[in-house]
């Protein structure tokens, strides 16, 4: 990719060459200097570059760059070339609340995500940012020590909660059948909300699909493409057809007349038809929240507290918290590289099963 001129402090962030869409456009401009017989390869290379990250990631990186560029403009500082001292001041402003209009400090997680976004954008522009520089690394370490807090986790929905949530859905409508299948597959598979909606009926059926399902005699095999490669998730048949994820999926696919392409789609025509469009992962989060509230899950809390407790991750955490099997099987199902990560999802487990105090003789 050809280098781009550095924008000055007064330049609008929309014109920055670091925005993902502009990076692609810059590649298109540079390809004009290539021999004609290489233009096709250049187009394909741009497609591969865009496929290196998800649409959600690119959207987040775009918004984070806009935030940084706007801050630079207000401080009369140039965002290019990458300057560790400027970036160090930026993350300091976020931690102290000086980077936002409402003076509200950003969380450590938000600061780390924005720093990752800046790093990615600078790399795409051919001007890497040195995150190990003391202006960044030391300041970030101090921010973590000063403002770091345990992560706020979403409430896990347990089996009895899922059953109650299913009862809030209408079995006589396509939308109700679709939502039942999503809840059951998400819970039994321990799937992320993005993994649920990315499924196709079969292999290589759509360009935006990131996995597919295969229904077998004893259950269902879900093949998923993740950041670290492909993995397979086994979802066995349930003890009852009413709560069986495989039966729920078969019913939805049959009545919705879906034999190819995305599994979970928008219901159209006042609930009587099914369109070609794939659902978004935000719709899974809204489904979990809506049905958990309707089912009265965590009724001991206020309405506002309950609404903040549930999201798509509630299904994944629910499986990890309720599956009475060896931890390594849960770890494999969730696709975690370490048992420690799996334990973060376990809201309900016997934490003192191994009592080292008594084992040590006290």
CSV table of C-alpha atoms in Angstrom, one decimal:
chain,number,residue,atom,x,y,z
A,1,UNK,CA,0.0,0.0,0.0
A,2,UNK,CA,1.4,3.4,-0.9
A,3,UNK,CA,2.0,5.8,1.9
A,4,UNK,CA,-0.5,8.6,2.5
A,5,UNK,CA,0.2,12.2,3.4
A,6,UNK,CA,-0.2,12.9,7.1
A,7,UNK,CA,-3.3,14.8,8.0
A,8,UNK,CA,-2.8,18.1,9.9
A,9,UNK,CA,-4.5,18.9,13.2
A,10,UNK,CA,-7.4,20.7,11.6
A,11,UNK,CA,-8.3,18.0,9.2
A,12,UNK,CA,-11.6,16.3,9.7
A,13,UNK,CA,-11.3,12.7,11.0
A,14,UNK,CA,-13.5,11.5,8.2
A,15,UNK,CA,-10.7,12.2,5.8
A,16,UNK,CA,-8.1,10.2,7.7
A,17,UNK,CA,-6.4,7.4,5.7
A,18,UNK,CA,-6.6,5.2,8.8
A,19,UNK,CA,-10.3,4.5,8.7
A,20,UNK,CA,-10.7,0.9,7.4
A,21,UNK,CA,-12.9,2.0,4.4
A,22,UNK,CA,-10.3,4.6,3.5
A,23,UNK,CA,-7.5,2.0,3.8
A,24,UNK,CA,-9.3,-0.1,1.2
A,25,UNK,CA,-9.9,2.9,-1.1
A,26,UNK,CA,-6.2,3.8,-0.8
A,27,UNK,CA,-5.3,0.3,-1.9
A,28,UNK,CA,-7.6,0.8,-4.9
A,29,UNK,CA,-5.8,4.0,-5.8
A,30,UNK,CA,-2.4,2.3,-5.5
A,31,UNK,CA,-3.4,-0.5,-7.8
A,32,UNK,CA,-3.6,1.9,-10.7
A,33,UNK,CA,0.2,1.9,-10.7
A,34,UNK,CA,0.2,-1.9,-11.1
A,35,UNK,CA,0.5,-3.7,-14.5
A,36,UNK,CA,-2.9,-4.4,-15.9
A,37,UNK,CA,-2.5,-8.2,-15.5
A,38,UNK,CA,-2.1,-7.7,-11.7
A,39,UNK,CA,-5.2,-5.7,-11.1
A,40,UNK,CA,-7.3,-8.8,-10.6
A,41,UNK,CA,-4.9,-10.0,-7.9
A,42,UNK,CA,-4.9,-6.6,-6.3
A,43,UNK,CA,-8.7,-6.7,-6.1
A,44,UNK,CA,-8.6,-10.2,-4.5
A,45,UNK,CA,-5.9,-9.0,-2.1
A,46,UNK,CA,-8.2,-6.2,-0.9
A,47,UNK,CA,-11.0,-8.7,-0.4
A,48,UNK,CA,-8.8,-10.9,1.7
A,49,UNK,CA,-7.6,-7.9,3.7
A,50,UNK,CA,-11.2,-7.0,4.5
A,51,UNK,CA,-12.0,-10.6,5.5
A,52,UNK,CA,-9.1,-10.6,8.0
A,53,UNK,CA,-11.5,-9.0,10.5
A,54,UNK,CA,-15.2,-9.2,11.2
A,55,UNK,CA,-17.6,-6.4,10.2
A,56,UNK,CA,-18.2,-5.7,13.9
A,57,UNK,CA,-14.5,-5.3,14.5
A,58,UNK,CA,-14.0,-3.0,11.6
A,59,UNK,CA,-17.0,-0.9,12.7
A,60,UNK,CA,-15.6,-0.6,16.2
A,61,UNK,CA,-12.1,0.3,14.9
A,62,UNK,CA,-13.6,2.9,12.7
A,63,UNK,CA,-15.5,4.5,15.6
A,64,UNK,CA,-12.5,4.3,17.9
A,65,UNK,CA,-10.3,6.1,15.3
A,66,UNK,CA,-12.9,8.8,14.9
A,67,UNK,CA,-12.8,9.3,18.7
A,68,UNK,CA,-9.0,9.6,18.7
A,69,UNK,CA,-8.9,11.9,15.7
A,70,UNK,CA,-11.5,14.2,17.1
A,71,UNK,CA,-9.5,14.4,20.4
A,72,UNK,CA,-6.3,15.2,18.5
A,73,UNK,CA,-8.1,17.9,16.6
A,74,UNK,CA,-9.4,19.6,19.8
A,75,UNK,CA,-5.8,19.5,21.2
A,76,UNK,CA,-4.3,20.8,18.0
A,77,UNK,CA,-2.3,17.6,17.7
A,78,UNK,CA,-1.7,15.6,14.5
A,79,UNK,CA,-2.8,11.9,14.6
A,80,UNK,CA,-0.1,11.0,12.1
A,81,UNK,CA,2.6,10.0,12.2
A,82,UNK,CA,2.1,7.7,15.2
A,83,UNK,CA,3.5,9.4,18.3
A,84,UNK,CA,3.6,7.3,21.5
A,85,UNK,CA,3.6,10.4,23.6
A,86,UNK,CA,0.4,11.7,22.0
A,87,UNK,CA,-1.2,8.3,22.4
A,88,UNK,CA,-0.1,8.2,26.0
A,89,UNK,CA,-1.8,11.6,26.6
A,90,UNK,CA,-4.9,10.3,24.8
A,91,UNK,CA,-5.3,7.2,27.1
A,92,UNK,CA,-4.6,9.5,30.1
A,93,UNK,CA,-7.4,11.8,29.0
A,94,UNK,CA,-9.8,8.8,28.7
A,95,UNK,CA,-8.9,7.5,32.1
A,96,UNK,CA,-9.4,11.0,33.7
A,97,UNK,CA,-12.5,11.8,31.8
A,98,UNK,CA,-10.9,14.6,29.8
A,99,UNK,CA,-11.5,12.9,26.5
A,100,UNK,CA,-15.3,13.0,26.6
A,101,UNK,CA,-17.8,15.9,26.7
A,102,UNK,CA,-19.5,14.6,29.8
A,103,UNK,CA,-16.2,14.2,31.6
A,104,UNK,CA,-17.0,10.6,32.4
A,105,UNK,CA,-13.8,8.4,32.6
A,106,UNK,CA,-13.6,5.5,30.2
A,107,UNK,CA,-13.3,2.0,31.6
A,108,UNK,CA,-10.0,0.2,31.4
A,109,UNK,CA,-11.6,-2.3,28.9
A,110,UNK,CA,-12.6,0.6,26.7
A,111,UNK,CA,-9.2,2.2,26.8
A,112,UNK,CA,-7.5,-1.1,25.9
A,113,UNK,CA,-9.9,-1.6,23.0
A,114,UNK,CA,-9.3,1.8,21.7
A,115,UNK,CA,-5.5,1.3,22.0
A,116,UNK,CA,-5.8,-1.9,20.0
A,117,UNK,CA,-7.9,-0.1,17.4
A,118,UNK,CA,-5.2,2.6,17.0
A,119,UNK,CA,-2.5,-0.1,16.7
A,120,UNK,CA,-4.4,-1.9,14.0
A,121,UNK,CA,-5.1,1.3,12.0
A,122,UNK,CA,-1.5,2.4,12.2
A,123,UNK,CA,-0.3,-1.0,10.9
A,124,UNK,CA,-2.8,-0.8,8.0
A,125,UNK,CA,-1.2,2.6,7.1
A,126,UNK,CA,2.3,1.2,7.2
A,127,UNK,CA,3.3,3.2,10.2
A,128,UNK,CA,3.3,0.8,13.2
A,129,UNK,CA,2.8,2.2,16.7
A,130,UNK,CA,5.3,1.1,19.4
A,131,UNK,CA,3.0,0.1,22.3
A,132,UNK,CA,6.1,-0.9,24.4
A,133,UNK,CA,7.2,2.7,24.4
A,134,UNK,CA,7.2,4.0,28.0
A,135,UNK,CA,4.7,6.8,27.2
A,136,UNK,CA,2.1,4.1,26.5
A,137,UNK,CA,3.2,0.9,28.3
A,138,UNK,CA,4.0,2.6,31.7
A,139,UNK,CA,0.9,4.9,31.6
A,140,UNK,CA,-1.4,2.0,30.7
A,141,UNK,CA,0.1,-0.1,33.5
A,142,UNK,CA,-0.7,2.8,35.9
A,143,UNK,CA,-4.2,3.1,34.6
A,144,UNK,CA,-4.8,-0.6,35.1
A,145,UNK,CA,-3.5,-0.5,38.7
A,146,UNK,CA,-5.5,2.6,39.5
A,147,UNK,CA,-8.8,2.0,37.8
A,148,UNK,CA,-8.9,-1.7,37.1
A,149,UNK,CA,-12.0,-3.5,38.4
A,150,UNK,CA,-13.3,-7.1,38.1
A,151,UNK,CA,-15.3,-7.5,35.0
A,152,UNK,CA,-19.1,-7.0,35.3
A,153,UNK,CA,-20.5,-10.3,34.2
A,154,UNK,CA,-23.9,-11.0,32.7
A,155,UNK,CA,-26.3,-13.2,34.7
A,156,UNK,CA,-26.3,-16.8,33.7
A,157,UNK,CA,-29.6,-18.3,32.6
A,158,UNK,CA,-29.9,-21.8,34.1
A,159,UNK,CA,-31.9,-24.7,32.7
A,160,UNK,CA,-35.0,-23.9,34.7
A,161,UNK,CA,-34.7,-20.3,33.5
A,162,UNK,CA,-34.4,-21.4,29.8
A,163,UNK,CA,-37.5,-23.5,30.1
A,164,UNK,CA,-39.4,-20.6,31.6
A,165,UNK,CA,-38.1,-18.4,28.8
A,166,UNK,CA,-39.3,-20.8,26.2
A,167,UNK,CA,-42.8,-20.7,27.7
A,168,UNK,CA,-43.0,-17.0,26.8
A,169,UNK,CA,-42.7,-17.8,23.1
A,170,UNK,CA,-45.6,-18.6,20.8
A,171,UNK,CA,-45.2,-22.1,19.4
A,172,UNK,CA,-47.8,-21.3,16.8
A,173,UNK,CA,-45.8,-18.7,14.9
A,174,UNK,CA,-42.7,-18.8,12.8
A,175,UNK,CA,-41.1,-16.1,15.0
A,176,UNK,CA,-41.7,-18.1,18.1
A,177,UNK,CA,-40.3,-21.3,16.5
A,178,UNK,CA,-37.2,-19.5,15.4
A,179,UNK,CA,-36.6,-17.9,18.7
A,180,UNK,CA,-37.0,-21.3,20.5
A,181,UNK,CA,-34.4,-22.8,18.3
A,182,UNK,CA,-32.0,-19.9,18.9
A,183,UNK,CA,-32.3,-20.1,22.7
A,184,UNK,CA,-31.9,-23.9,22.9
A,185,UNK,CA,-29.0,-24.1,20.4
A,186,UNK,CA,-27.3,-21.1,22.1
A,187,UNK,CA,-27.6,-22.6,25.5
A,188,UNK,CA,-26.9,-26.3,24.7
A,189,UNK,CA,-24.0,-25.4,22.4
A,190,UNK,CA,-22.6,-22.7,24.7
A,191,UNK,CA,-22.4,-20.5,21.6
A,192,UNK,CA,-21.6,-16.8,21.3
A,193,UNK,CA,-24.4,-14.7,19.9
A,194,UNK,CA,-22.4,-14.0,16.7
A,195,UNK,CA,-21.9,-17.8,16.3
A,196,UNK,CA,-25.6,-18.5,16.5
A,197,UNK,CA,-26.6,-16.1,13.7
A,198,UNK,CA,-23.6,-17.0,11.5
A,199,UNK,CA,-24.8,-20.6,11.0
A,200,UNK,CA,-25.8,-21.9,7.5
A,201,UNK,CA,-27.8,-25.0,6.8
A,202,UNK,CA,-24.8,-26.6,5.1
A,203,UNK,CA,-21.2,-26.0,4.2
A,204,UNK,CA,-20.1,-23.2,1.9
A,205,UNK,CA,-23.6,-21.9,1.3
A,206,UNK,CA,-23.1,-18.2,1.8
A,207,UNK,CA,-20.3,-15.7,1.7
A,208,UNK,CA,-21.0,-14.3,5.2
A,209,UNK,CA,-21.6,-17.6,6.9
A,210,UNK,CA,-19.1,-18.7,9.5
A,211,UNK,CA,-20.3,-22.2,10.2
A,212,UNK,CA,-22.9,-24.8,9.5
A,213,UNK,CA,-25.1,-27.5,11.1
A,214,UNK,CA,-25.3,-31.2,10.5
A,215,UNK,CA,-28.1,-33.1,12.0
A,216,UNK,CA,-27.2,-36.7,13.0
A,217,UNK,CA,-29.1,-39.6,14.7
A,218,UNK,CA,-27.8,-38.8,18.2
A,219,UNK,CA,-27.6,-35.0,17.9
A,220,UNK,CA,-26.3,-32.2,15.9
A,221,UNK,CA,-22.8,-31.3,14.9
A,222,UNK,CA,-22.0,-27.5,14.6
A,223,UNK,CA,-18.9,-26.5,12.8
A,224,UNK,CA,-17.7,-23.0,13.6
A,225,UNK,CA,-15.0,-20.7,12.2
A,226,UNK,CA,-13.4,-18.7,15.0
A,227,UNK,CA,-10.4,-16.4,15.3
A,228,UNK,CA,-8.2,-19.4,16.0
A,229,UNK,CA,-9.5,-21.7,13.3
A,230,UNK,CA,-12.2,-24.2,12.9
A,231,UNK,CA,-13.9,-26.0,15.8
A,232,UNK,CA,-16.8,-28.4,16.2
A,233,UNK,CA,-19.5,-28.3,18.9
A,234,UNK,CA,-21.6,-31.4,19.6
A,235,UNK,CA,-25.2,-30.8,20.7
A,236,UNK,CA,-26.9,-33.9,21.9
A,237,UNK,CA,-30.6,-34.5,21.7
A,238,UNK,CA,-32.6,-33.5,24.8
A,239,UNK,CA,-34.6,-35.7,27.2
A,240,UNK,CA,-37.8,-34.2,25.9
A,241,UNK,CA,-38.9,-32.9,22.5
A,242,UNK,CA,-40.1,-29.7,24.1
A,243,UNK,CA,-36.6,-28.8,25.2
A,244,UNK,CA,-34.6,-30.6,22.6
A,245,UNK,CA,-32.4,-28.2,20.5
A,246,UNK,CA,-32.2,-30.6,17.6
A,247,UNK,CA,-36.0,-31.0,17.4
A,248,UNK,CA,-36.4,-27.2,17.7
A,249,UNK,CA,-34.1,-26.6,14.8
A,250,UNK,CA,-35.7,-29.2,12.6
A,251,UNK,CA,-39.1,-27.8,13.3
A,252,UNK,CA,-38.0,-24.3,12.4
A,253,UNK,CA,-36.2,-25.3,9.2
A,254,UNK,CA,-39.1,-27.4,8.1
A,255,UNK,CA,-41.9,-24.9,8.7
A,256,UNK,CA,-39.9,-22.0,7.5
A,257,UNK,CA,-39.0,-24.0,4.4
A,258,UNK,CA,-35.3,-23.3,4.7
A,259,UNK,CA,-33.0,-25.7,2.9
A,260,UNK,CA,-30.1,-23.5,1.9
A,261,UNK,CA,-28.3,-20.5,3.3
A,262,UNK,CA,-28.6,-18.7,6.7
A,263,UNK,CA,-30.4,-20.8,9.4
A,264,UNK,CA,-31.8,-17.9,11.4
A,265,UNK,CA,-33.5,-15.2,9.3
A,266,UNK,CA,-35.9,-12.4,9.6
A,267,UNK,CA,-39.6,-13.3,9.7
A,268,UNK,CA,-41.6,-11.1,7.3
A,269,UNK,CA,-45.2,-10.6,6.1
A,270,UNK,CA,-46.7,-10.1,9.6
A,271,UNK,CA,-45.1,-13.3,10.8
A,272,UNK,CA,-46.2,-15.5,7.9
A,273,UNK,CA,-43.1,-15.6,5.8
A,274,UNK,CA,-39.3,-15.8,6.0
A,275,UNK,CA,-36.9,-13.5,4.2
A,276,UNK,CA,-33.4,-14.1,2.9
A,277,UNK,CA,-31.7,-11.8,5.4
A,278,UNK,CA,-29.6,-13.2,8.2
A,279,UNK,CA,-30.3,-12.0,11.7
A,280,UNK,CA,-27.7,-9.8,13.5
A,281,UNK,CA,-26.1,-10.8,16.8
A,282,UNK,CA,-27.8,-7.9,18.5
A,283,UNK,CA,-31.1,-9.6,17.9
A,284,UNK,CA,-29.9,-12.6,19.9
A,285,UNK,CA,-29.1,-10.3,22.9
A,286,UNK,CA,-32.4,-8.6,22.7
A,287,UNK,CA,-34.2,-12.0,22.6
A,288,UNK,CA,-32.4,-13.3,25.7
A,289,UNK,CA,-33.1,-10.0,27.5
A,290,UNK,CA,-36.8,-9.9,26.5
A,291,UNK,CA,-37.6,-13.5,27.3
A,292,UNK,CA,-35.7,-13.5,30.6
A,293,UNK,CA,-37.7,-10.4,31.7
A,294,UNK,CA,-41.0,-11.9,30.6
A,295,UNK,CA,-40.2,-15.2,32.4
A,296,UNK,CA,-39.5,-13.3,35.6
A,297,UNK,CA,-35.9,-14.5,35.9
A,298,UNK,CA,-34.2,-12.9,38.9
A,299,UNK,CA,-37.5,-11.4,40.1
A,300,UNK,CA,-35.8,-10.4,43.3
A,301,UNK,CA,-34.2,-7.5,41.5
A,302,UNK,CA,-35.8,-4.2,40.3
A,303,UNK,CA,-36.8,-3.9,36.7
A,304,UNK,CA,-33.8,-1.7,35.8
A,305,UNK,CA,-31.4,-4.1,37.5
A,306,UNK,CA,-32.9,-7.1,35.7
A,307,UNK,CA,-32.7,-5.4,32.3
A,308,UNK,CA,-29.0,-4.8,32.8
A,309,UNK,CA,-28.3,-8.4,33.9
A,310,UNK,CA,-29.1,-10.4,30.7
A,311,UNK,CA,-27.6,-10.5,27.2
A,312,UNK,CA,-26.4,-13.0,24.7
A,313,UNK,CA,-23.6,-14.2,27.0
A,314,UNK,CA,-26.2,-15.3,29.5
A,315,UNK,CA,-26.7,-18.5,27.5
A,316,UNK,CA,-23.0,-19.3,27.3
A,317,UNK,CA,-22.5,-18.7,31.0
A,318,UNK,CA,-25.6,-20.7,31.7
A,319,UNK,CA,-24.2,-23.9,30.1
A,320,UNK,CA,-20.9,-23.4,31.9
A,321,UNK,CA,-22.6,-22.9,35.2
A,322,UNK,CA,-25.1,-25.8,35.0
A,323,UNK,CA,-23.5,-28.7,33.1
A,324,UNK,CA,-22.7,-31.4,35.8
A,325,UNK,CA,-19.7,-32.8,33.9
A,326,UNK,CA,-15.9,-32.6,34.2
A,327,UNK,CA,-14.6,-29.1,33.6
A,328,UNK,CA,-12.6,-30.2,30.6
A,329,UNK,CA,-15.7,-31.1,28.6
A,330,UNK,CA,-17.2,-27.7,29.3
A,331,UNK,CA,-13.9,-26.1,28.3
A,332,UNK,CA,-14.0,-28.0,25.0
A,333,UNK,CA,-17.6,-27.1,24.3
A,334,UNK,CA,-17.0,-23.4,24.8
A,335,UNK,CA,-13.8,-23.4,22.8
A,336,UNK,CA,-11.6,-22.0,25.6
A,337,UNK,CA,-7.8,-22.4,25.5
A,338,UNK,CA,-7.6,-22.5,29.3
A,339,UNK,CA,-9.6,-23.9,32.2
A,340,UNK,CA,-9.3,-20.5,33.9
A,341,UNK,CA,-11.3,-18.8,31.1
A,342,UNK,CA,-14.0,-21.4,31.5
A,343,UNK,CA,-14.2,-20.8,35.2
A,344,UNK,CA,-15.0,-17.1,34.5
A,345,UNK,CA,-18.2,-18.3,33.0
A,346,UNK,CA,-19.2,-20.6,35.9
A,347,UNK,CA,-21.5,-18.6,38.1
A,348,UNK,CA,-22.5,-21.6,40.1
A,349,UNK,CA,-20.0,-24.2,41.0
A,350,UNK,CA,-18.5,-25.9,44.1
A,351,UNK,CA,-15.6,-23.5,44.7
A,352,UNK,CA,-14.4,-25.4,47.9
A,353,UNK,CA,-14.7,-28.9,46.7
A,354,UNK,CA,-10.9,-29.1,47.2
A,355,UNK,CA,-10.2,-27.7,50.6
A,356,UNK,CA,-6.5,-27.0,50.8
A,357,UNK,CA,-6.9,-25.6,54.4
A,358,UNK,CA,-8.0,-29.0,55.7
A,359,UNK,CA,-5.6,-30.8,53.4
A,360,UNK,CA,-2.7,-28.8,55.0
A,361,UNK,CA,-3.8,-30.0,58.5
A,362,UNK,CA,-5.6,-26.9,59.8
